[in-house]
PDB file of C-alpha atoms in Angstrom:
ATOM      1  CA  MET A   1      -3.630 184.538 192.482  1.00 49.00           C
ATOM      2  CA  ALA A   2      -0.493 185.609 194.362  1.00 60.00           C
ATOM      3  CA  ARG A   3       1.905 182.947 195.584  1.00 61.00           C
ATOM      4  CA  ARG A   4       3.351 182.770 199.080  1.00 68.00           C
ATOM      5  CA  PRO A   5       7.100 182.169 199.417  1.00 65.00           C
ATOM      6  CA  THR A   6       8.003 178.726 200.711  1.00 59.00           C
ATOM      7  CA  ALA A   7      10.856 177.511 202.885  1.00 52.00           C
ATOM      8  CA  ASP A   8      12.770 176.791 199.678  1.00 45.00           C
ATOM      9  CA  ASP A   9      12.554 180.409 198.547  1.00 60.00           C
ATOM     10  CA  GLY A  10      15.103 182.927 199.733  1.00 76.00           C
ATOM     11  CA  VAL A  11      13.234 185.819 201.371  1.00 90.00           C
ATOM     12  CA  ASP A  12      14.890 189.225 201.093  1.00 95.00           C
ATOM     13  CA  LEU A  13      13.173 191.076 203.925  1.00 97.00           C
ATOM     14  CA  ALA A  14      14.102 194.638 202.904  1.00 97.00           C
ATOM     15  CA  PRO A  15      11.409 195.238 200.237  1.00 97.00           C
ATOM     16  CA  TYR A  16       8.722 193.967 202.620  1.00 98.00           C
ATOM     17  CA  ILE A  17       9.483 196.445 205.400  1.00 98.00           C
ATOM     18  CA  ASP A  18       7.550 199.579 206.298  1.00 98.00           C
ATOM     19  CA  HIS A  19      10.234 201.318 208.395  1.00 98.00           C
ATOM     20  CA  SER A  20       8.064 202.602 211.226  1.00 98.00           C
ATOM     21  CA  LEU A  21       8.599 205.536 213.570  1.00 98.00           C
ATOM     22  CA  LEU A  22       5.344 206.034 215.470  1.00 97.00           C
ATOM     23  CA  SER A  23       6.582 206.947 218.928  1.00 96.00           C
ATOM     24  CA  PRO A  24       4.789 210.025 220.297  1.00 96.00           C
ATOM     25  CA  THR A  25       8.217 211.485 221.148  1.00 98.00           C
ATOM     26  CA  ALA A  26       9.602 211.171 217.611  1.00 98.00           C
ATOM     27  CA  THR A  27      11.596 214.238 216.541  1.00 98.00           C
ATOM     28  CA  THR A  28      12.340 215.744 213.146  1.00 98.00           C
ATOM     29  CA  ASP A  29      15.934 214.513 213.462  1.00 98.00           C
ATOM     30  CA  GLN A  30      14.682 210.966 213.982  1.00 98.00           C
ATOM     31  CA  VAL A  31      12.340 211.272 211.009  1.00 98.00           C
ATOM     32  CA  ALA A  32      15.295 212.373 208.877  1.00 98.00           C
ATOM     33  CA  GLN A  33      17.266 209.354 210.109  1.00 98.00           C
ATOM     34  CA  TRP A  34      14.402 206.958 209.367  1.00 98.00           C
ATOM     35  CA  CYS A  35      13.955 208.386 205.862  1.00 98.00           C
ATOM     36  CA  ALA A  36      17.673 208.072 205.118  1.00 98.00           C
ATOM     37  CA  GLU A  37      17.661 204.480 206.368  1.00 98.00           C
ATOM     38  CA  CYS A  38      14.540 203.671 204.357  1.00 98.00           C
ATOM     39  CA  ASP A  39      16.236 204.839 201.169  1.00 98.00           C
ATOM     40  CA  ARG A  40      19.601 203.261 202.001  1.00 98.00           C
ATOM     41  CA  TYR A  41      18.269 199.791 202.783  1.00 98.00           C
ATOM     42  CA  GLY A  42      15.603 199.636 200.095  1.00 98.00           C
ATOM     43  CA  PHE A  43      12.624 199.414 202.431  1.00 98.00           C
ATOM     44  CA  ALA A  44       9.140 199.642 200.936  1.00 98.00           C
ATOM     45  CA  ALA A  45       8.073 202.707 202.889  1.00 98.00           C
ATOM     46  CA  VAL A  46       8.700 204.894 205.868  1.00 98.00           C
ATOM     47  CA  CYS A  47       5.698 204.981 208.211  1.00 98.00           C
ATOM     48  CA  ILE A  48       5.454 208.126 210.316  1.00 98.00           C
ATOM     49  CA  ALA A  49       2.849 210.230 212.124  1.00 98.00           C
ATOM     50  CA  PRO A  50       0.781 212.739 210.111  1.00 98.00           C
ATOM     51  CA  SER A  51       2.690 215.723 211.483  1.00 98.00           C
ATOM     52  CA  HIS A  52       5.872 214.410 209.843  1.00 98.00           C
ATOM     53  CA  VAL A  53       4.460 213.635 206.385  1.00 98.00           C
ATOM     54  CA  ALA A  54       5.581 216.839 204.656  1.00 98.00           C
ATOM     55  CA  GLN A  55       9.130 216.409 205.954  1.00 98.00           C
ATOM     56  CA  ALA A  56       9.294 212.771 204.844  1.00 98.00           C
ATOM     57  CA  VAL A  57       7.915 213.595 201.391  1.00 98.00           C
ATOM     58  CA  ASP A  58      10.565 216.276 200.949  1.00 98.00           C
ATOM     59  CA  LEU A  59      13.364 213.969 202.067  1.00 98.00           C
ATOM     60  CA  LEU A  60      12.270 211.005 199.923  1.00 98.00           C
ATOM     61  CA  HIS A  61      11.226 212.840 196.757  1.00 96.00           C
ATOM     62  CA  ASN A  62      14.069 211.209 194.766  1.00 94.00           C
ATOM     63  CA  SER A  63      13.615 207.777 196.353  1.00 96.00           C
ATOM     64  CA  LYS A  64      11.565 204.743 195.377  1.00 97.00           C
ATOM     65  CA  ALA A  65      10.438 204.465 199.008  1.00 98.00           C
ATOM     66  CA  LYS A  66       6.844 205.408 199.739  1.00 98.00           C
ATOM     67  CA  VAL A  67       5.651 207.726 202.497  1.00 98.00           C
ATOM     68  CA  CYS A  68       3.032 206.097 204.694  1.00 98.00           C
ATOM     69  CA  THR A  69       1.149 207.652 207.581  1.00 98.00           C
ATOM     70  CA  VAL A  70      -1.454 206.550 210.105  1.00 98.00           C
ATOM     71  CA  ILE A  71      -5.057 207.728 210.403  1.00 98.00           C
ATOM     72  CA  GLY A  72      -7.182 207.478 213.551  1.00 98.00           C
ATOM     73  CA  PHE A  73      -4.126 206.079 215.310  1.00 98.00           C
ATOM     74  CA  PRO A  74      -3.940 204.223 217.634  1.00 97.00           C
ATOM     75  CA  THR A  75      -7.549 203.692 218.805  1.00 97.00           C
ATOM     76  CA  GLY A  76      -9.633 204.138 215.650  1.00 98.00           C
ATOM     77  CA  ALA A  77     -12.276 205.865 217.759  1.00 98.00           C
ATOM     78  CA  THR A  78     -12.158 209.345 216.235  1.00 98.00           C
ATOM     79  CA  THR A  79     -15.135 210.404 214.137  1.00 98.00           C
ATOM     80  CA  SER A  80     -15.423 209.590 210.457  1.00 98.00           C
ATOM     81  CA  ALA A  81     -15.224 213.287 209.597  1.00 98.00           C
ATOM     82  CA  THR A  82     -12.012 213.616 211.591  1.00 98.00           C
ATOM     83  CA  LYS A  83     -10.463 210.586 209.897  1.00 98.00           C
ATOM     84  CA  LEU A  84     -11.443 211.883 206.473  1.00 98.00           C
ATOM     85  CA  TYR A  85      -9.931 215.306 207.172  1.00 98.00           C
ATOM     86  CA  GLU A  86      -6.754 213.694 208.518  1.00 98.00           C
ATOM     87  CA  ALA A  87      -6.530 211.487 205.420  1.00 98.00           C
ATOM     88  CA  GLN A  88      -7.165 214.363 203.000  1.00 98.00           C
ATOM     89  CA  GLU A  89      -4.562 216.531 204.717  1.00 98.00           C
ATOM     90  CA  ALA A  90      -2.028 213.689 204.512  1.00 98.00           C
ATOM     91  CA  ALA A  91      -2.793 213.343 200.803  1.00 98.00           C
ATOM     92  CA  GLU A  92      -2.340 217.078 200.291  1.00 98.00           C
ATOM     93  CA  HIS A  93       1.036 216.884 202.012  1.00 98.00           C
ATOM     94  CA  GLY A  94       2.128 214.146 199.608  1.00 98.00           C
ATOM     95  CA  ALA A  95       1.581 210.868 201.468  1.00 98.00           C
ATOM     96  CA  ASP A  96       1.453 207.764 199.270  1.00 98.00           C
ATOM     97  CA  GLU A  97      -0.186 205.323 201.686  1.00 98.00           C
ATOM     98  CA  LEU A  98      -2.616 205.503 204.609  1.00 98.00           C
ATOM     99  CA  ASP A  99      -2.824 202.994 207.471  1.00 98.00           C
ATOM    100  CA  ILE A 100      -6.295 203.522 208.949  1.00 98.00           C
ATOM    101  CA  VAL A 101      -7.416 202.087 212.281  1.00 98.00           C
ATOM    102  CA  ILE A 102     -10.965 200.773 211.979  1.00 98.00           C
ATOM    103  CA  ASN A 103     -13.577 201.642 214.602  1.00 98.00           C
ATOM    104  CA  LEU A 104     -13.412 198.552 216.796  1.00 98.00           C
ATOM    105  CA  GLY A 105     -16.413 199.591 218.873  1.00 98.00           C
ATOM    106  CA  TRP A 106     -18.533 199.625 215.744  1.00 98.00           C
ATOM    107  CA  LEU A 107     -17.337 196.142 214.889  1.00 98.00           C
ATOM    108  CA  LYS A 108     -18.209 194.839 218.352  1.00 98.00           C
ATOM    109  CA  GLU A 109     -21.683 196.368 217.964  1.00 98.00           C
ATOM    110  CA  GLY A 110     -22.210 194.918 214.499  1.00 97.00           C
ATOM    111  CA  LYS A 111     -22.139 198.301 212.770  1.00 98.00           C
ATOM    112  CA  THR A 112     -20.338 196.995 209.714  1.00 98.00           C
ATOM    113  CA  GLU A 113     -22.126 199.378 207.338  1.00 98.00           C
ATOM    114  CA  ALA A 114     -20.605 202.323 209.236  1.00 98.00           C
ATOM    115  CA  ILE A 115     -17.124 200.781 208.985  1.00 98.00           C
ATOM    116  CA  HIS A 116     -17.615 200.209 205.256  1.00 98.00           C
ATOM    117  CA  ARG A 117     -18.824 203.759 204.681  1.00 98.00           C
ATOM    118  CA  GLU A 118     -15.935 205.298 206.631  1.00 98.00           C
ATOM    119  CA  ILE A 119     -13.224 203.316 204.838  1.00 98.00           C
ATOM    120  CA  ALA A 120     -14.814 203.537 201.391  1.00 98.00           C
ATOM    121  CA  THR A 121     -15.149 207.320 201.661  1.00 98.00           C
ATOM    122  CA  ILE A 122     -11.469 207.729 202.478  1.00 98.00           C
ATOM    123  CA  CYS A 123     -10.467 205.398 199.639  1.00 98.00           C
ATOM    124  CA  GLU A 124     -12.616 207.303 197.172  1.00 98.00           C
ATOM    125  CA  GLU A 125     -11.801 210.829 198.354  1.00 98.00           C
ATOM    126  CA  THR A 126      -8.011 210.427 198.576  1.00 98.00           C
ATOM    127  CA  GLY A 127      -7.283 207.869 195.844  1.00 98.00           C
ATOM    128  CA  LEU A 128      -4.351 206.621 197.919  1.00 98.00           C
ATOM    129  CA  LEU A 129      -3.323 203.090 198.790  1.00 98.00           C
ATOM    130  CA  VAL A 130      -5.202 202.265 202.011  1.00 98.00           C
ATOM    131  CA  LYS A 131      -4.318 199.668 204.626  1.00 98.00           C
ATOM    132  CA  ALA A 132      -7.068 198.894 207.154  1.00 98.00           C
ATOM    133  CA  ILE A 133      -5.672 198.208 210.633  1.00 98.00           C
ATOM    134  CA  LEU A 134      -7.838 195.493 212.184  1.00 98.00           C
ATOM    135  CA  GLU A 135      -6.190 195.170 215.630  1.00 98.00           C
ATOM    136  CA  THR A 136      -6.563 191.407 215.407  1.00 98.00           C
ATOM    137  CA  ALA A 137      -5.391 190.716 218.971  1.00 97.00           C
ATOM    138  CA  LEU A 138      -8.720 192.149 220.162  1.00 97.00           C
ATOM    139  CA  LEU A 139     -10.874 190.168 217.718  1.00 98.00           C
ATOM    140  CA  SER A 140     -12.200 186.642 217.437  1.00 97.00           C
ATOM    141  CA  PRO A 141     -11.505 184.654 214.252  1.00 97.00           C
ATOM    142  CA  GLU A 142     -15.143 185.255 213.257  1.00 98.00           C
ATOM    143  CA  GLU A 143     -14.781 189.017 213.729  1.00 98.00           C
ATOM    144  CA  ILE A 144     -11.544 189.010 211.734  1.00 98.00           C
ATOM    145  CA  ALA A 145     -13.262 187.212 208.863  1.00 98.00           C
ATOM    146  CA  LEU A 146     -16.212 189.615 208.945  1.00 98.00           C
ATOM    147  CA  VAL A 147     -14.239 192.843 209.036  1.00 98.00           C
ATOM    148  CA  ALA A 148     -11.759 191.596 206.432  1.00 98.00           C
ATOM    149  CA  GLU A 149     -14.643 191.124 204.005  1.00 98.00           C
ATOM    150  CA  VAL A 150     -16.089 194.544 204.861  1.00 98.00           C
ATOM    151  CA  CYS A 151     -12.769 196.324 204.339  1.00 98.00           C
ATOM    152  CA  MET A 152     -11.993 194.537 201.083  1.00 98.00           C
ATOM    153  CA  ASP A 153     -15.429 195.468 199.763  1.00 98.00           C
ATOM    154  CA  ALA A 154     -14.755 199.075 200.803  1.00 98.00           C
ATOM    155  CA  GLY A 155     -11.724 199.189 198.521  1.00 98.00           C
ATOM    156  CA  VAL A 156      -8.668 198.754 200.724  1.00 98.00           C
ATOM    157  CA  SER A 157      -5.404 197.562 199.202  1.00 98.00           C
ATOM    158  CA  PHE A 158      -4.114 195.899 202.374  1.00 98.00           C
ATOM    159  CA  LEU A 159      -5.344 194.374 205.604  1.00 98.00           C
ATOM    160  CA  LYS A 160      -2.996 195.189 208.487  1.00 98.00           C
ATOM    161  CA  THR A 161      -2.934 193.087 211.629  1.00 98.00           C
ATOM    162  CA  SER A 162      -2.137 195.560 214.368  1.00 97.00           C
ATOM    163  CA  THR A 163      -1.120 198.995 215.588  1.00 96.00           C
ATOM    164  CA  GLY A 164       1.387 197.360 217.913  1.00 91.00           C
ATOM    165  CA  TRP A 165      -0.295 199.006 220.900  1.00 92.00           C
ATOM    166  CA  GLN A 166      -2.667 196.109 221.640  1.00 93.00           C
ATOM    167  CA  GLY A 167      -0.589 193.098 220.713  1.00 90.00           C
ATOM    168  CA  GLY A 168       1.116 192.193 217.488  1.00 93.00           C
ATOM    169  CA  ALA A 169       1.118 190.004 214.438  1.00 96.00           C
ATOM    170  CA  THR A 170       1.092 186.226 214.634  1.00 97.00           C
ATOM    171  CA  VAL A 171       1.685 183.606 211.994  1.00 98.00           C
ATOM    172  CA  GLU A 172      -1.750 182.143 212.739  1.00 98.00           C
ATOM    173  CA  VAL A 173      -3.577 185.420 212.066  1.00 98.00           C
ATOM    174  CA  VAL A 174      -1.571 186.147 208.919  1.00 98.00           C
ATOM    175  CA  ARG A 175      -2.336 182.654 207.670  1.00 98.00           C
ATOM    176  CA  GLN A 176      -6.039 183.222 208.375  1.00 98.00           C
ATOM    177  CA  LEU A 177      -5.983 186.511 206.463  1.00 98.00           C
ATOM    178  CA  TRP A 178      -4.264 184.804 203.548  1.00 97.00           C
ATOM    179  CA  GLU A 179      -6.907 182.091 203.430  1.00 97.00           C
ATOM    180  CA  LEU A 180      -9.609 184.781 203.524  1.00 96.00           C
ATOM    181  CA  THR A 181      -8.094 187.013 200.856  1.00 96.00           C
ATOM    182  CA  GLN A 182      -6.311 184.543 198.565  1.00 91.00           C
ATOM    183  CA  GLY A 183      -4.019 187.303 197.339  1.00 93.00           C
ATOM    184  CA  GLN A 184      -6.840 189.727 196.436  1.00 96.00           C
ATOM    185  CA  VAL A 185      -5.272 192.352 198.711  1.00 98.00           C
ATOM    186  CA  GLY A 186      -1.970 192.674 200.507  1.00 98.00           C
ATOM    187  CA  ILE A 187      -1.422 191.690 204.133  1.00 98.00           C
ATOM    188  CA  LYS A 188       0.670 193.845 206.448  1.00 98.00           C
ATOM    189  CA  ALA A 189       1.926 192.094 209.573  1.00 98.00           C
ATOM    190  CA  SER A 190       2.801 194.616 212.249  1.00 98.00           C
ATOM    191  CA  GLY A 191       3.650 194.721 215.923  1.00 96.00           C
ATOM    192  CA  GLY A 192       6.123 192.709 217.944  1.00 94.00           C
ATOM    193  CA  ILE A 193       8.301 191.487 215.071  1.00 97.00           C
ATOM    194  CA  GLY A 194      11.506 190.876 216.980  1.00 92.00           C
ATOM    195  CA  THR A 195      13.573 188.422 214.939  1.00 96.00           C
ATOM    196  CA  ALA A 196      14.434 187.769 211.326  1.00 96.00           C
ATOM    197  CA  ALA A 197      13.127 184.218 211.661  1.00 96.00           C
ATOM    198  CA  GLN A 198       9.768 185.545 212.830  1.00 97.00           C
ATOM    199  CA  ALA A 199       9.683 188.033 209.958  1.00 97.00           C
ATOM    200  CA  VAL A 200      10.404 185.322 207.386  1.00 96.00           C
ATOM    201  CA  ALA A 201       7.740 183.082 208.933  1.00 97.00           C
ATOM    202  CA  LEU A 202       5.190 185.889 208.604  1.00 98.00           C
ATOM    203  CA  VAL A 203       6.099 186.365 204.933  1.00 97.00           C
ATOM    204  CA  GLN A 204       5.804 182.648 204.305  1.00 96.00           C
ATOM    205  CA  ALA A 205       2.380 182.714 206.011  1.00 97.00           C
ATOM    206  CA  GLY A 206       1.206 185.367 203.545  1.00 97.00           C
ATOM    207  CA  ALA A 207       2.414 188.797 204.692  1.00 98.00           C
ATOM    208  CA  THR A 208       3.348 191.122 201.847  1.00 98.00           C
ATOM    209  CA  ARG A 209       4.456 193.980 204.114  1.00 98.00           C
ATOM    210  CA  LEU A 210       6.041 194.033 207.556  1.00 98.00           C
ATOM    211  CA  GLY A 211       5.542 197.013 209.854  1.00 98.00           C
ATOM    212  CA  THR A 212       8.486 197.350 212.224  1.00 98.00           C
ATOM    213  CA  SER A 213      10.844 199.863 213.785  1.00 97.00           C
ATOM    214  CA  ARG A 214      13.545 197.182 213.869  1.00 97.00           C
ATOM    215  CA  GLY A 215      14.053 196.658 210.156  1.00 97.00           C
ATOM    216  CA  ILE A 216      17.803 197.248 210.167  1.00 98.00           C
ATOM    217  CA  GLU A 217      18.256 194.821 213.044  1.00 98.00           C
ATOM    218  CA  LEU A 218      16.191 192.208 211.206  1.00 97.00           C
ATOM    219  CA  LEU A 219      18.379 192.553 208.109  1.00 97.00           C
ATOM    220  CA  ARG A 220      21.491 192.243 210.234  1.00 97.00           C
ATOM    221  CA  GLN A 221      20.150 189.116 211.912  1.00 96.00           C
ATOM    222  CA  GLN A 222      19.248 187.590 208.575  1.00 92.00           C
ATOM    223  CA  LYS A 223      22.722 188.271 207.186  1.00 90.00           C
ATOM    224  CA  GLU A 224      24.381 186.737 210.246  1.00 88.00           C
ATOM    225  CA  GLU A 225      22.252 183.582 210.333  1.00 68.00           C
ATOM    226  CA  PRO A 226      24.395 180.511 209.632  1.00 54.00           C
ATOM    227  CA  THR A 227      23.659 178.570 206.457  1.00 46.00           C
ATOM    228  CA  GLN A 228      21.982 175.224 207.115  1.00 45.00           C
ATOM    229  CA  ASP A 229      23.721 172.233 205.514  1.00 36.00           C
TER     230      ASP A 229
END
């Protein structure tokens, strides 16, 4: 079973960060900047919209950084066939990882078999690392527990807290996901991560990835924090 870092462990934030650029106004120049920063700072991945995947793959082909894109973003309410096509196209363009928004309406209606089928099909058809975006700010603890089990059974590699459009990650939710998963899958905390202290707290609660557009700022904050005697 995986071990969470404790307060006594030094947490290097860089390898946890998915350097995210998901603004609808993102340009190719910004994507190039984000990819260069991702490689320079040793971030885990760059996370960009599907239309930018081919560019990111080309720019990072000599880098250890992964190329991640989003599927069904940000509502999760597109059809299963649309999500599958989007995922397959991203795979064809060279994406390494897919962050897929689950269908929240289905969850609210109890249609967990449909959620399982949708996610499992994408996992099987693409063979890529899949992170299921749960949008936890809109869910009860009971719904989080239910959909976490469904997504893990469907074959995801990560559970992701949020798109960032409907609220963000909290230590409490990350801790709940850790207790549910016990290290069986990764946990990506995303949305509203504004300080290095918050980022470290999320890692200590169980997050194994951090989705943020402020990664460089977080590293700068962490470097500037005074040492406690």
